PDB file of N, CA and C in Angstrom:
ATOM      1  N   UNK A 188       6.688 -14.266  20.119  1.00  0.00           N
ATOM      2  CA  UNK A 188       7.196 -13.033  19.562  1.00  0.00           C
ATOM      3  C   UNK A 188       6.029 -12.134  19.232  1.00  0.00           C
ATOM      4  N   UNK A 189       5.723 -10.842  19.477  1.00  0.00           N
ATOM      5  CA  UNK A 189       5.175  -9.649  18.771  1.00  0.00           C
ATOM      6  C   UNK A 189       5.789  -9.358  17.900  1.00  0.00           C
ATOM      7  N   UNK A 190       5.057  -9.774  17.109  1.00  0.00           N
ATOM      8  CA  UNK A 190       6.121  -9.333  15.959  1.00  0.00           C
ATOM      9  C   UNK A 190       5.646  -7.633  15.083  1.00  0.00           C
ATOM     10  N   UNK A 191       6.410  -7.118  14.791  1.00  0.00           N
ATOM     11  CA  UNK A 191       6.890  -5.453  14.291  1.00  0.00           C
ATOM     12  C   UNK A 191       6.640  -5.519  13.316  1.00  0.00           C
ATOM     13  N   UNK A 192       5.794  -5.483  12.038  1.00  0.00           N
ATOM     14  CA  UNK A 192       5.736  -5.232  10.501  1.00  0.00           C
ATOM     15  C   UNK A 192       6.064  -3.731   9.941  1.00  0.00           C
ATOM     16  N   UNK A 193       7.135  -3.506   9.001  1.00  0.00           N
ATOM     17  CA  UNK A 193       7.396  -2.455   8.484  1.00  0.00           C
ATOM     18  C   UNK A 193       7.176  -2.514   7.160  1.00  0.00           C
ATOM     19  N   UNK A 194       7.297  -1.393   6.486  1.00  0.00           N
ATOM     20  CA  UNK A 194       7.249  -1.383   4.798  1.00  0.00           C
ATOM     21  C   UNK A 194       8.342  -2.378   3.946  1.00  0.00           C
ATOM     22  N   UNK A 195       9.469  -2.423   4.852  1.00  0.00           N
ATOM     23  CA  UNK A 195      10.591  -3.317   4.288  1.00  0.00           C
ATOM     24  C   UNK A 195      10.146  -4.755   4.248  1.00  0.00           C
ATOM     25  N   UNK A 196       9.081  -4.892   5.137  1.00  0.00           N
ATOM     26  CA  UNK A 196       8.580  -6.445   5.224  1.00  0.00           C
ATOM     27  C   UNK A 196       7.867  -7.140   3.809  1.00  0.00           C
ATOM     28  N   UNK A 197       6.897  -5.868   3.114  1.00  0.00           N
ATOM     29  CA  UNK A 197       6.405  -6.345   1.691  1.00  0.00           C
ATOM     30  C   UNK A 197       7.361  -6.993   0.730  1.00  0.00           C
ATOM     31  N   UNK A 198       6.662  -8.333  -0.201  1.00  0.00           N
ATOM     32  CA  UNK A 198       7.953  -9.035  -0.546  1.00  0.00           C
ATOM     33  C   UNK A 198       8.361  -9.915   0.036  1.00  0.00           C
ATOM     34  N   UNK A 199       8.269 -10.499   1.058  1.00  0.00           N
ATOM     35  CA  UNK A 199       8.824 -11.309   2.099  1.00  0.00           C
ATOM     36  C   UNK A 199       8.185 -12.640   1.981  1.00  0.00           C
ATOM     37  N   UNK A 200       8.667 -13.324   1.564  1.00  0.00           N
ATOM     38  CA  UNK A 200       8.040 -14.909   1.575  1.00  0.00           C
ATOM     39  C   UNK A 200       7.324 -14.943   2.626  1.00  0.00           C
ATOM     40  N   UNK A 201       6.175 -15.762   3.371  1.00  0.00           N
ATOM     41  CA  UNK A 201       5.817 -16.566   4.545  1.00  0.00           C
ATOM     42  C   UNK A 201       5.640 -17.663   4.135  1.00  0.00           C
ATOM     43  N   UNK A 202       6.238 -18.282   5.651  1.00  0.00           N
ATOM     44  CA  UNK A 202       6.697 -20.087   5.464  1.00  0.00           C
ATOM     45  C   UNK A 202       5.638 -20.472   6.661  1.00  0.00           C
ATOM     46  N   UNK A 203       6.021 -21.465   6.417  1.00  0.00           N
ATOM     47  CA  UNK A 203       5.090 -22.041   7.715  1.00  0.00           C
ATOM     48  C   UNK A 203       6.319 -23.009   9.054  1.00  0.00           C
ATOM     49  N   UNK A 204       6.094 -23.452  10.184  1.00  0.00           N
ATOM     50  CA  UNK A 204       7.043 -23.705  10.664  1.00  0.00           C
ATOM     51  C   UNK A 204       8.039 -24.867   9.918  1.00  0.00           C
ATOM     52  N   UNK A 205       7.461 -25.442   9.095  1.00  0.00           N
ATOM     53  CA  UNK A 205       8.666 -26.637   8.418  1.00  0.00           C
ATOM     54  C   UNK A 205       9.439 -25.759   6.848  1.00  0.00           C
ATOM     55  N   UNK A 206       9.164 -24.525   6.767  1.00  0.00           N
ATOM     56  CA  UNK A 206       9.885 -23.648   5.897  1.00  0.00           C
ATOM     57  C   UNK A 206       9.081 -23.599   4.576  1.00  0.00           C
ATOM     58  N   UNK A 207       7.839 -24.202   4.567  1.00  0.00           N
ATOM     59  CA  UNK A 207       7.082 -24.563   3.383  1.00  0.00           C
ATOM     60  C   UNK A 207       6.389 -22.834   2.767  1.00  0.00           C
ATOM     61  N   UNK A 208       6.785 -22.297   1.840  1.00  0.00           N
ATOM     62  CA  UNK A 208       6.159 -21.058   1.598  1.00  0.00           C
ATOM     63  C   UNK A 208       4.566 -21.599   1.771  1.00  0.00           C
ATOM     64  N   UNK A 209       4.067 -20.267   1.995  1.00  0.00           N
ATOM     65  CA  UNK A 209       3.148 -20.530   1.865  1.00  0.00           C
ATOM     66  C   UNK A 209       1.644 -19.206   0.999  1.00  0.00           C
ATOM     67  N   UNK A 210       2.856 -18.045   1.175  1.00  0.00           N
ATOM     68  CA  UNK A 210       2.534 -16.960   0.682  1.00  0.00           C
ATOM     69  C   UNK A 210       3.595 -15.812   0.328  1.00  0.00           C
ATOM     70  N   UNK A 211       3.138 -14.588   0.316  1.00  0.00           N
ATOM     71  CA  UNK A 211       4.204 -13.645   0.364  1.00  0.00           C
ATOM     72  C   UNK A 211       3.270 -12.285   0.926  1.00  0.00           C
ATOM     73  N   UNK A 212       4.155 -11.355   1.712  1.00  0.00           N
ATOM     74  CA  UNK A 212       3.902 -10.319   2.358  1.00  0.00           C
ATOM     75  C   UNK A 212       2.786  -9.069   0.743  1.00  0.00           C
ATOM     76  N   UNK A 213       1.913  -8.931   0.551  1.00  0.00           N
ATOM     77  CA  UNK A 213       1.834  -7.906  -0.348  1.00  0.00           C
ATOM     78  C   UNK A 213       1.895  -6.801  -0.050  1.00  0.00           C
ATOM     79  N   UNK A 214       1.622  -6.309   1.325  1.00  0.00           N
ATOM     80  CA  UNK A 214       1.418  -4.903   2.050  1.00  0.00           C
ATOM     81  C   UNK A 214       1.326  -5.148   3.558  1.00  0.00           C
ATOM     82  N   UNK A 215       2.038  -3.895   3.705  1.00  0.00           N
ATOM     83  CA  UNK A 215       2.031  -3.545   4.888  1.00  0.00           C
ATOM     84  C   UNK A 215       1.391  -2.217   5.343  1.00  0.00           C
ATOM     85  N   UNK A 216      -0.230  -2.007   6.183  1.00  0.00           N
ATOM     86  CA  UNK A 216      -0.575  -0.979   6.348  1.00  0.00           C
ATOM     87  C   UNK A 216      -0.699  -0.392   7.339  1.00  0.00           C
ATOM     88  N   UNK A 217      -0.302   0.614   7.877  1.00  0.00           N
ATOM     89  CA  UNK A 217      -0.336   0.795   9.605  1.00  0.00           C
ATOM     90  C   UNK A 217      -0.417  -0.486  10.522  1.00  0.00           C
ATOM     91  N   UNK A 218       0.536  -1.387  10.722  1.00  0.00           N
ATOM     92  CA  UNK A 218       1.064  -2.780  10.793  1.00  0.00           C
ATOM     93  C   UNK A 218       0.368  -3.714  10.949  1.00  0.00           C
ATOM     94  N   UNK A 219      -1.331  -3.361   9.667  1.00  0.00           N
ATOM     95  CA  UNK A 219      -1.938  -4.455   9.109  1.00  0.00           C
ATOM     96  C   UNK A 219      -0.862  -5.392   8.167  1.00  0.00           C
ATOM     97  N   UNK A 220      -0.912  -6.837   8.253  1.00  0.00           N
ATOM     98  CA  UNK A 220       0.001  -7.523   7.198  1.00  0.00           C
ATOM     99  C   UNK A 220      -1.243  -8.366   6.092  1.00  0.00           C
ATOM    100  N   UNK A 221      -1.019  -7.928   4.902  1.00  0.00           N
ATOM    101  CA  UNK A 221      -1.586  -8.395   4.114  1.00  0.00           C
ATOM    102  C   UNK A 221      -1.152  -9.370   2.877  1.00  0.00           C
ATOM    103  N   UNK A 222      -1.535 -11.077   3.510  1.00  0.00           N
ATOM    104  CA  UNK A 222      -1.109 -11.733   2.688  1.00  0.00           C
ATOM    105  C   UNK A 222      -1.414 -12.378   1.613  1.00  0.00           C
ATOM    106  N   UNK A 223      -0.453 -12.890   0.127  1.00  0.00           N
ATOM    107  CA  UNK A 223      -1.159 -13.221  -0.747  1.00  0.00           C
ATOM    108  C   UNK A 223      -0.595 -14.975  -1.143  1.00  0.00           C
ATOM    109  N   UNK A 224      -1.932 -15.352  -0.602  1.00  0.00           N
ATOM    110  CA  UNK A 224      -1.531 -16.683  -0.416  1.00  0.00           C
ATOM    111  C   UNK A 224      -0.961 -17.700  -1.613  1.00  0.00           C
ATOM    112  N   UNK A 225      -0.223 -18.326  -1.495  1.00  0.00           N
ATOM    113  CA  UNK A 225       0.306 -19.710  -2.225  1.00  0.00           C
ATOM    114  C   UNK A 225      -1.345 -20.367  -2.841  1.00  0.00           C
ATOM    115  N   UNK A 226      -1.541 -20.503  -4.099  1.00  0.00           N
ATOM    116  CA  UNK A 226      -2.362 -20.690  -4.908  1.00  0.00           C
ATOM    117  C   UNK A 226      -2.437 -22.663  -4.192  1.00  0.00           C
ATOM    118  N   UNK A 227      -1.556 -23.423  -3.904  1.00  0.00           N
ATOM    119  CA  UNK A 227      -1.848 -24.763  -3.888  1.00  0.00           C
ATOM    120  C   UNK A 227      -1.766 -24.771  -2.404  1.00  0.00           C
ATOM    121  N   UNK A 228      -1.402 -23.538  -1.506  1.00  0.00           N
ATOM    122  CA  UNK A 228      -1.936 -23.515  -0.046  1.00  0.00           C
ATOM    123  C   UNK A 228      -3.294 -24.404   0.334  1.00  0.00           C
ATOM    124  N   UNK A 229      -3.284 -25.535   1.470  1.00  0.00           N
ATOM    125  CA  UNK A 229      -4.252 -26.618   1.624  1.00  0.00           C
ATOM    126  C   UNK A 229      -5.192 -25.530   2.336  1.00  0.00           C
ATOM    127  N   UNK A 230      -5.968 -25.861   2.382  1.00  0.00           N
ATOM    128  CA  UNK A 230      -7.394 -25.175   3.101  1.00  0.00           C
ATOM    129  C   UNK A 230      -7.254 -25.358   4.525  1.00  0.00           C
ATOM    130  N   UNK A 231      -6.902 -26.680   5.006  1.00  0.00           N
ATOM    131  CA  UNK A 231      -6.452 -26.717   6.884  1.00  0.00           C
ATOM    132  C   UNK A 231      -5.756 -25.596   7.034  1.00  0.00           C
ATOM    133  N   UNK A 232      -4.444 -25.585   6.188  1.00  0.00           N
ATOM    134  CA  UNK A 232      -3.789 -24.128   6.750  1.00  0.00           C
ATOM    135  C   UNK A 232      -4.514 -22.816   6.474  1.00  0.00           C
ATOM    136  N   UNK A 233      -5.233 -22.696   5.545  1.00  0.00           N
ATOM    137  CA  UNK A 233      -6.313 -21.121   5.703  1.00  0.00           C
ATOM    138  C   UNK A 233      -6.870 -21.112   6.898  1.00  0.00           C
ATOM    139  N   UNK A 234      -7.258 -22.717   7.015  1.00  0.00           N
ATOM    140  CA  UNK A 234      -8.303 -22.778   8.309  1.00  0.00           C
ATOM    141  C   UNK A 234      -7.855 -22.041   9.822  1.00  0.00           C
ATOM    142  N   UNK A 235      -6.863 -22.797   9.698  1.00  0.00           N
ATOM    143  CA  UNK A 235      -6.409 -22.590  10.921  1.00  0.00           C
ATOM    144  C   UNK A 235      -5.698 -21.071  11.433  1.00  0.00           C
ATOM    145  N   UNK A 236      -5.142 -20.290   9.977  1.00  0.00           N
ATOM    146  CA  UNK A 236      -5.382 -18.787   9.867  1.00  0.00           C
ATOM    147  C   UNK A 236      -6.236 -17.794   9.811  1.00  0.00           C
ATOM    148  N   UNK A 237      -6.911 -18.490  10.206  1.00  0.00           N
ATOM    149  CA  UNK A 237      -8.606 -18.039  10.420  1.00  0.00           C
ATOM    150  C   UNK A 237      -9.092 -16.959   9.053  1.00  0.00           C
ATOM    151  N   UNK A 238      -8.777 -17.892   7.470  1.00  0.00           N
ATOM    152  CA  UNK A 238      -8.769 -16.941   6.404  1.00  0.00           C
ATOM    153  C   UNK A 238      -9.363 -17.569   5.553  1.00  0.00           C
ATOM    154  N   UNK A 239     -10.234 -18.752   6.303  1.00  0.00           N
ATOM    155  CA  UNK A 239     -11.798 -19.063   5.799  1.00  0.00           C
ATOM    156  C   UNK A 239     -11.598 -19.735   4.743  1.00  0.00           C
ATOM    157  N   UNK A 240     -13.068 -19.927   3.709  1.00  0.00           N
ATOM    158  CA  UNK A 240     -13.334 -20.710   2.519  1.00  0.00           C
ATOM    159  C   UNK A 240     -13.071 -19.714   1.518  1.00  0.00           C
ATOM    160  N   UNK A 241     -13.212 -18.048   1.438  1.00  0.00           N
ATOM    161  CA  UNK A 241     -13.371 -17.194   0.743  1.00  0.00           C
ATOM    162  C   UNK A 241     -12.364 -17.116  -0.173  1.00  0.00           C
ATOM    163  N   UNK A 242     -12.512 -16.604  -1.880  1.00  0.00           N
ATOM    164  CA  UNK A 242     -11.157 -16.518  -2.828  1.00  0.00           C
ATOM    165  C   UNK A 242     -10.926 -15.133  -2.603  1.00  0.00           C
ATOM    166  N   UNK A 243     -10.405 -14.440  -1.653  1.00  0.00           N
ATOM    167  CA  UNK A 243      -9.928 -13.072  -1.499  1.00  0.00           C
ATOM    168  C   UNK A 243      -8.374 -13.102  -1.929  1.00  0.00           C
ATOM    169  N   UNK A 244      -8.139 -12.222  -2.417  1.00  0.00           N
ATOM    170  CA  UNK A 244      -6.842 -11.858  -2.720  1.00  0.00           C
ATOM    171  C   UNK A 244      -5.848 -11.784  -2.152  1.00  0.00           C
ATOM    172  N   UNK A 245      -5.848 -10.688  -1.093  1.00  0.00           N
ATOM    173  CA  UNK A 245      -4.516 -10.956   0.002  1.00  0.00           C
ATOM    174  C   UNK A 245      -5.813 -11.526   1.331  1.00  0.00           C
ATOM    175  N   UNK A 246      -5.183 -11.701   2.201  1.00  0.00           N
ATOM    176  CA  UNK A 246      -5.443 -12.145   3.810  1.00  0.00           C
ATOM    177  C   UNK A 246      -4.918 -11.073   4.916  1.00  0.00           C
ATOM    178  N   UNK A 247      -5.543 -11.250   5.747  1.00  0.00           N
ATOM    179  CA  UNK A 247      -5.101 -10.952   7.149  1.00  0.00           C
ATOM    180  C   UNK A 247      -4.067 -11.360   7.654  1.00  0.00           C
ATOM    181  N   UNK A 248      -2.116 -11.172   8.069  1.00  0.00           N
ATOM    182  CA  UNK A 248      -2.071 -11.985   9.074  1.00  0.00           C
ATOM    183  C   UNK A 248      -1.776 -11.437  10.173  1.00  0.00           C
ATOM    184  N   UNK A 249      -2.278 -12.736  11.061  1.00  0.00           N
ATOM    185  CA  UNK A 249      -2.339 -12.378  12.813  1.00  0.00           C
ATOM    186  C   UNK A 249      -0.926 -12.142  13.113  1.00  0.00           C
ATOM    187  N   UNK A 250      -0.103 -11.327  13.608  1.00  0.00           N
ATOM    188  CA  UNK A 250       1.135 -11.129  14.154  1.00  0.00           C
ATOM    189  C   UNK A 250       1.382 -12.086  15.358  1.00  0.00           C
ATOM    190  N   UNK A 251       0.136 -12.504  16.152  1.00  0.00           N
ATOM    191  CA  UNK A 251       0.151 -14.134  16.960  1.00  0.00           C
ATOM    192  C   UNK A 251       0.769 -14.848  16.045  1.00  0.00           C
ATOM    193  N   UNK A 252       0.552 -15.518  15.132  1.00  0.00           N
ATOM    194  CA  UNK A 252       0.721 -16.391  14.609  1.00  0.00           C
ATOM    195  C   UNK A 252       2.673 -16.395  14.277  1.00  0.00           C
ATOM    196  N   UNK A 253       2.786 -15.311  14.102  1.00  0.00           N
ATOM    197  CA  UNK A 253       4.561 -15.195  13.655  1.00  0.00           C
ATOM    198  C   UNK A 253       5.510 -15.608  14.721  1.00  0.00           C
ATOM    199  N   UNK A 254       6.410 -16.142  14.316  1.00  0.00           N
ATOM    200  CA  UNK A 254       7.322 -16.871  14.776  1.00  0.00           C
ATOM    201  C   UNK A 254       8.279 -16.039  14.891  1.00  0.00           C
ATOM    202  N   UNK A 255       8.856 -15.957  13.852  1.00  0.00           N
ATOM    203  CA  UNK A 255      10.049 -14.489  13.716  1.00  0.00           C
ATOM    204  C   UNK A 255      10.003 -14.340  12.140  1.00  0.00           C
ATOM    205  N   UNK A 256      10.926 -13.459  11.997  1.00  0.00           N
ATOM    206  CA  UNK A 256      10.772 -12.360  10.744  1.00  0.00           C
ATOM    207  C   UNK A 256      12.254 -11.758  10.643  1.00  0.00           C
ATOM    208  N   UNK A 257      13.148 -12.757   9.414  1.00  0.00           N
ATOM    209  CA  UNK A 257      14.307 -12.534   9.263  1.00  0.00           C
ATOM    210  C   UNK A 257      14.555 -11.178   7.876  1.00  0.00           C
ATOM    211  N   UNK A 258      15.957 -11.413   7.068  1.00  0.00           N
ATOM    212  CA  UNK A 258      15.652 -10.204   6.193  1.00  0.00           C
ATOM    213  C   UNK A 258      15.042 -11.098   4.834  1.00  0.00           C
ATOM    214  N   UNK A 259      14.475 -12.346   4.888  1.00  0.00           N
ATOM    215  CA  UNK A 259      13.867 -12.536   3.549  1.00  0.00           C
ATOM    216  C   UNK A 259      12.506 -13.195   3.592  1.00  0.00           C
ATOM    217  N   UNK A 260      11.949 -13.650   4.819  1.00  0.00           N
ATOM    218  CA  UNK A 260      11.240 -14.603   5.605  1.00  0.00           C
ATOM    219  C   UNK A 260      10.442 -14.392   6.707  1.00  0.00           C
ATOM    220  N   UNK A 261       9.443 -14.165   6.430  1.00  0.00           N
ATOM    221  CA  UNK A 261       8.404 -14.354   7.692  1.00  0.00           C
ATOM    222  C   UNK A 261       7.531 -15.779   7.779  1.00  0.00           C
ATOM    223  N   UNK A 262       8.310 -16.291   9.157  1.00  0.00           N
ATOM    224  CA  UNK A 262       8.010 -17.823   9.336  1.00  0.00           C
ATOM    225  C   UNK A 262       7.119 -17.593  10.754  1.00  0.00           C
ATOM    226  N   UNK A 263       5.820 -18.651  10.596  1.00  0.00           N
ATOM    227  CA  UNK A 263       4.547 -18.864  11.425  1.00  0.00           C
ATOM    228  C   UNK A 263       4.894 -19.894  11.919  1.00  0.00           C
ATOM    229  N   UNK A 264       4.280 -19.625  13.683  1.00  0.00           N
ATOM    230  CA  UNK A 264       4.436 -20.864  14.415  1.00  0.00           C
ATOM    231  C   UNK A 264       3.777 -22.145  14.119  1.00  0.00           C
ATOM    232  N   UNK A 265       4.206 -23.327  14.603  1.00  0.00           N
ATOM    233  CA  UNK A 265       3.975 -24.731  14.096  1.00  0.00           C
ATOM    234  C   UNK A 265       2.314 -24.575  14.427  1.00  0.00           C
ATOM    235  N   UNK A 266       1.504 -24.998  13.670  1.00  0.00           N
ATOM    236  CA  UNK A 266       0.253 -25.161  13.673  1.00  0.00           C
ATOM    237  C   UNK A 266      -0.443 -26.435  13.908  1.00  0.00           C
TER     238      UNK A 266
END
């Protein structure tokens, strides 16, 4: 999926493919998605979101990575 980020998307849980939150949408900017990760989020999964060792606030996410994007849920492919 390419996935489409709009303003309606901020707010939006992200899960990971077994439904596990893992963050939530904080912003959406010219369809940069900026996420603010789950505080007990494991580090493999930063890893592998390519969102490093660093304590930054929100993240990058890759629109690769999205699976689909319902009206409460933006869920990432199995990693």
């Amino acid at each position: 999926m390419c996935a489409t980020f709009t303003d309606d998307d901020e707010g939006k849980r992200v899960v990971n493919a077994n439904g596990e939150e893992i963050g939530m949408i904080q912003s959406v900017e010219g369809g940069a998605v900026h996420v603010d990760p789950d505080p007990g989020m494991a580090d493999s999964i930063k890893s592998k979101l390519g969102w490093g060792d660093s304590d930054e606030e929100t993240y990058m996410l890759d629109e690769d990575n999205v699976e689909s994007i319902s009206d409460d849920e933006v869920r990432l492919h199995e990693m």
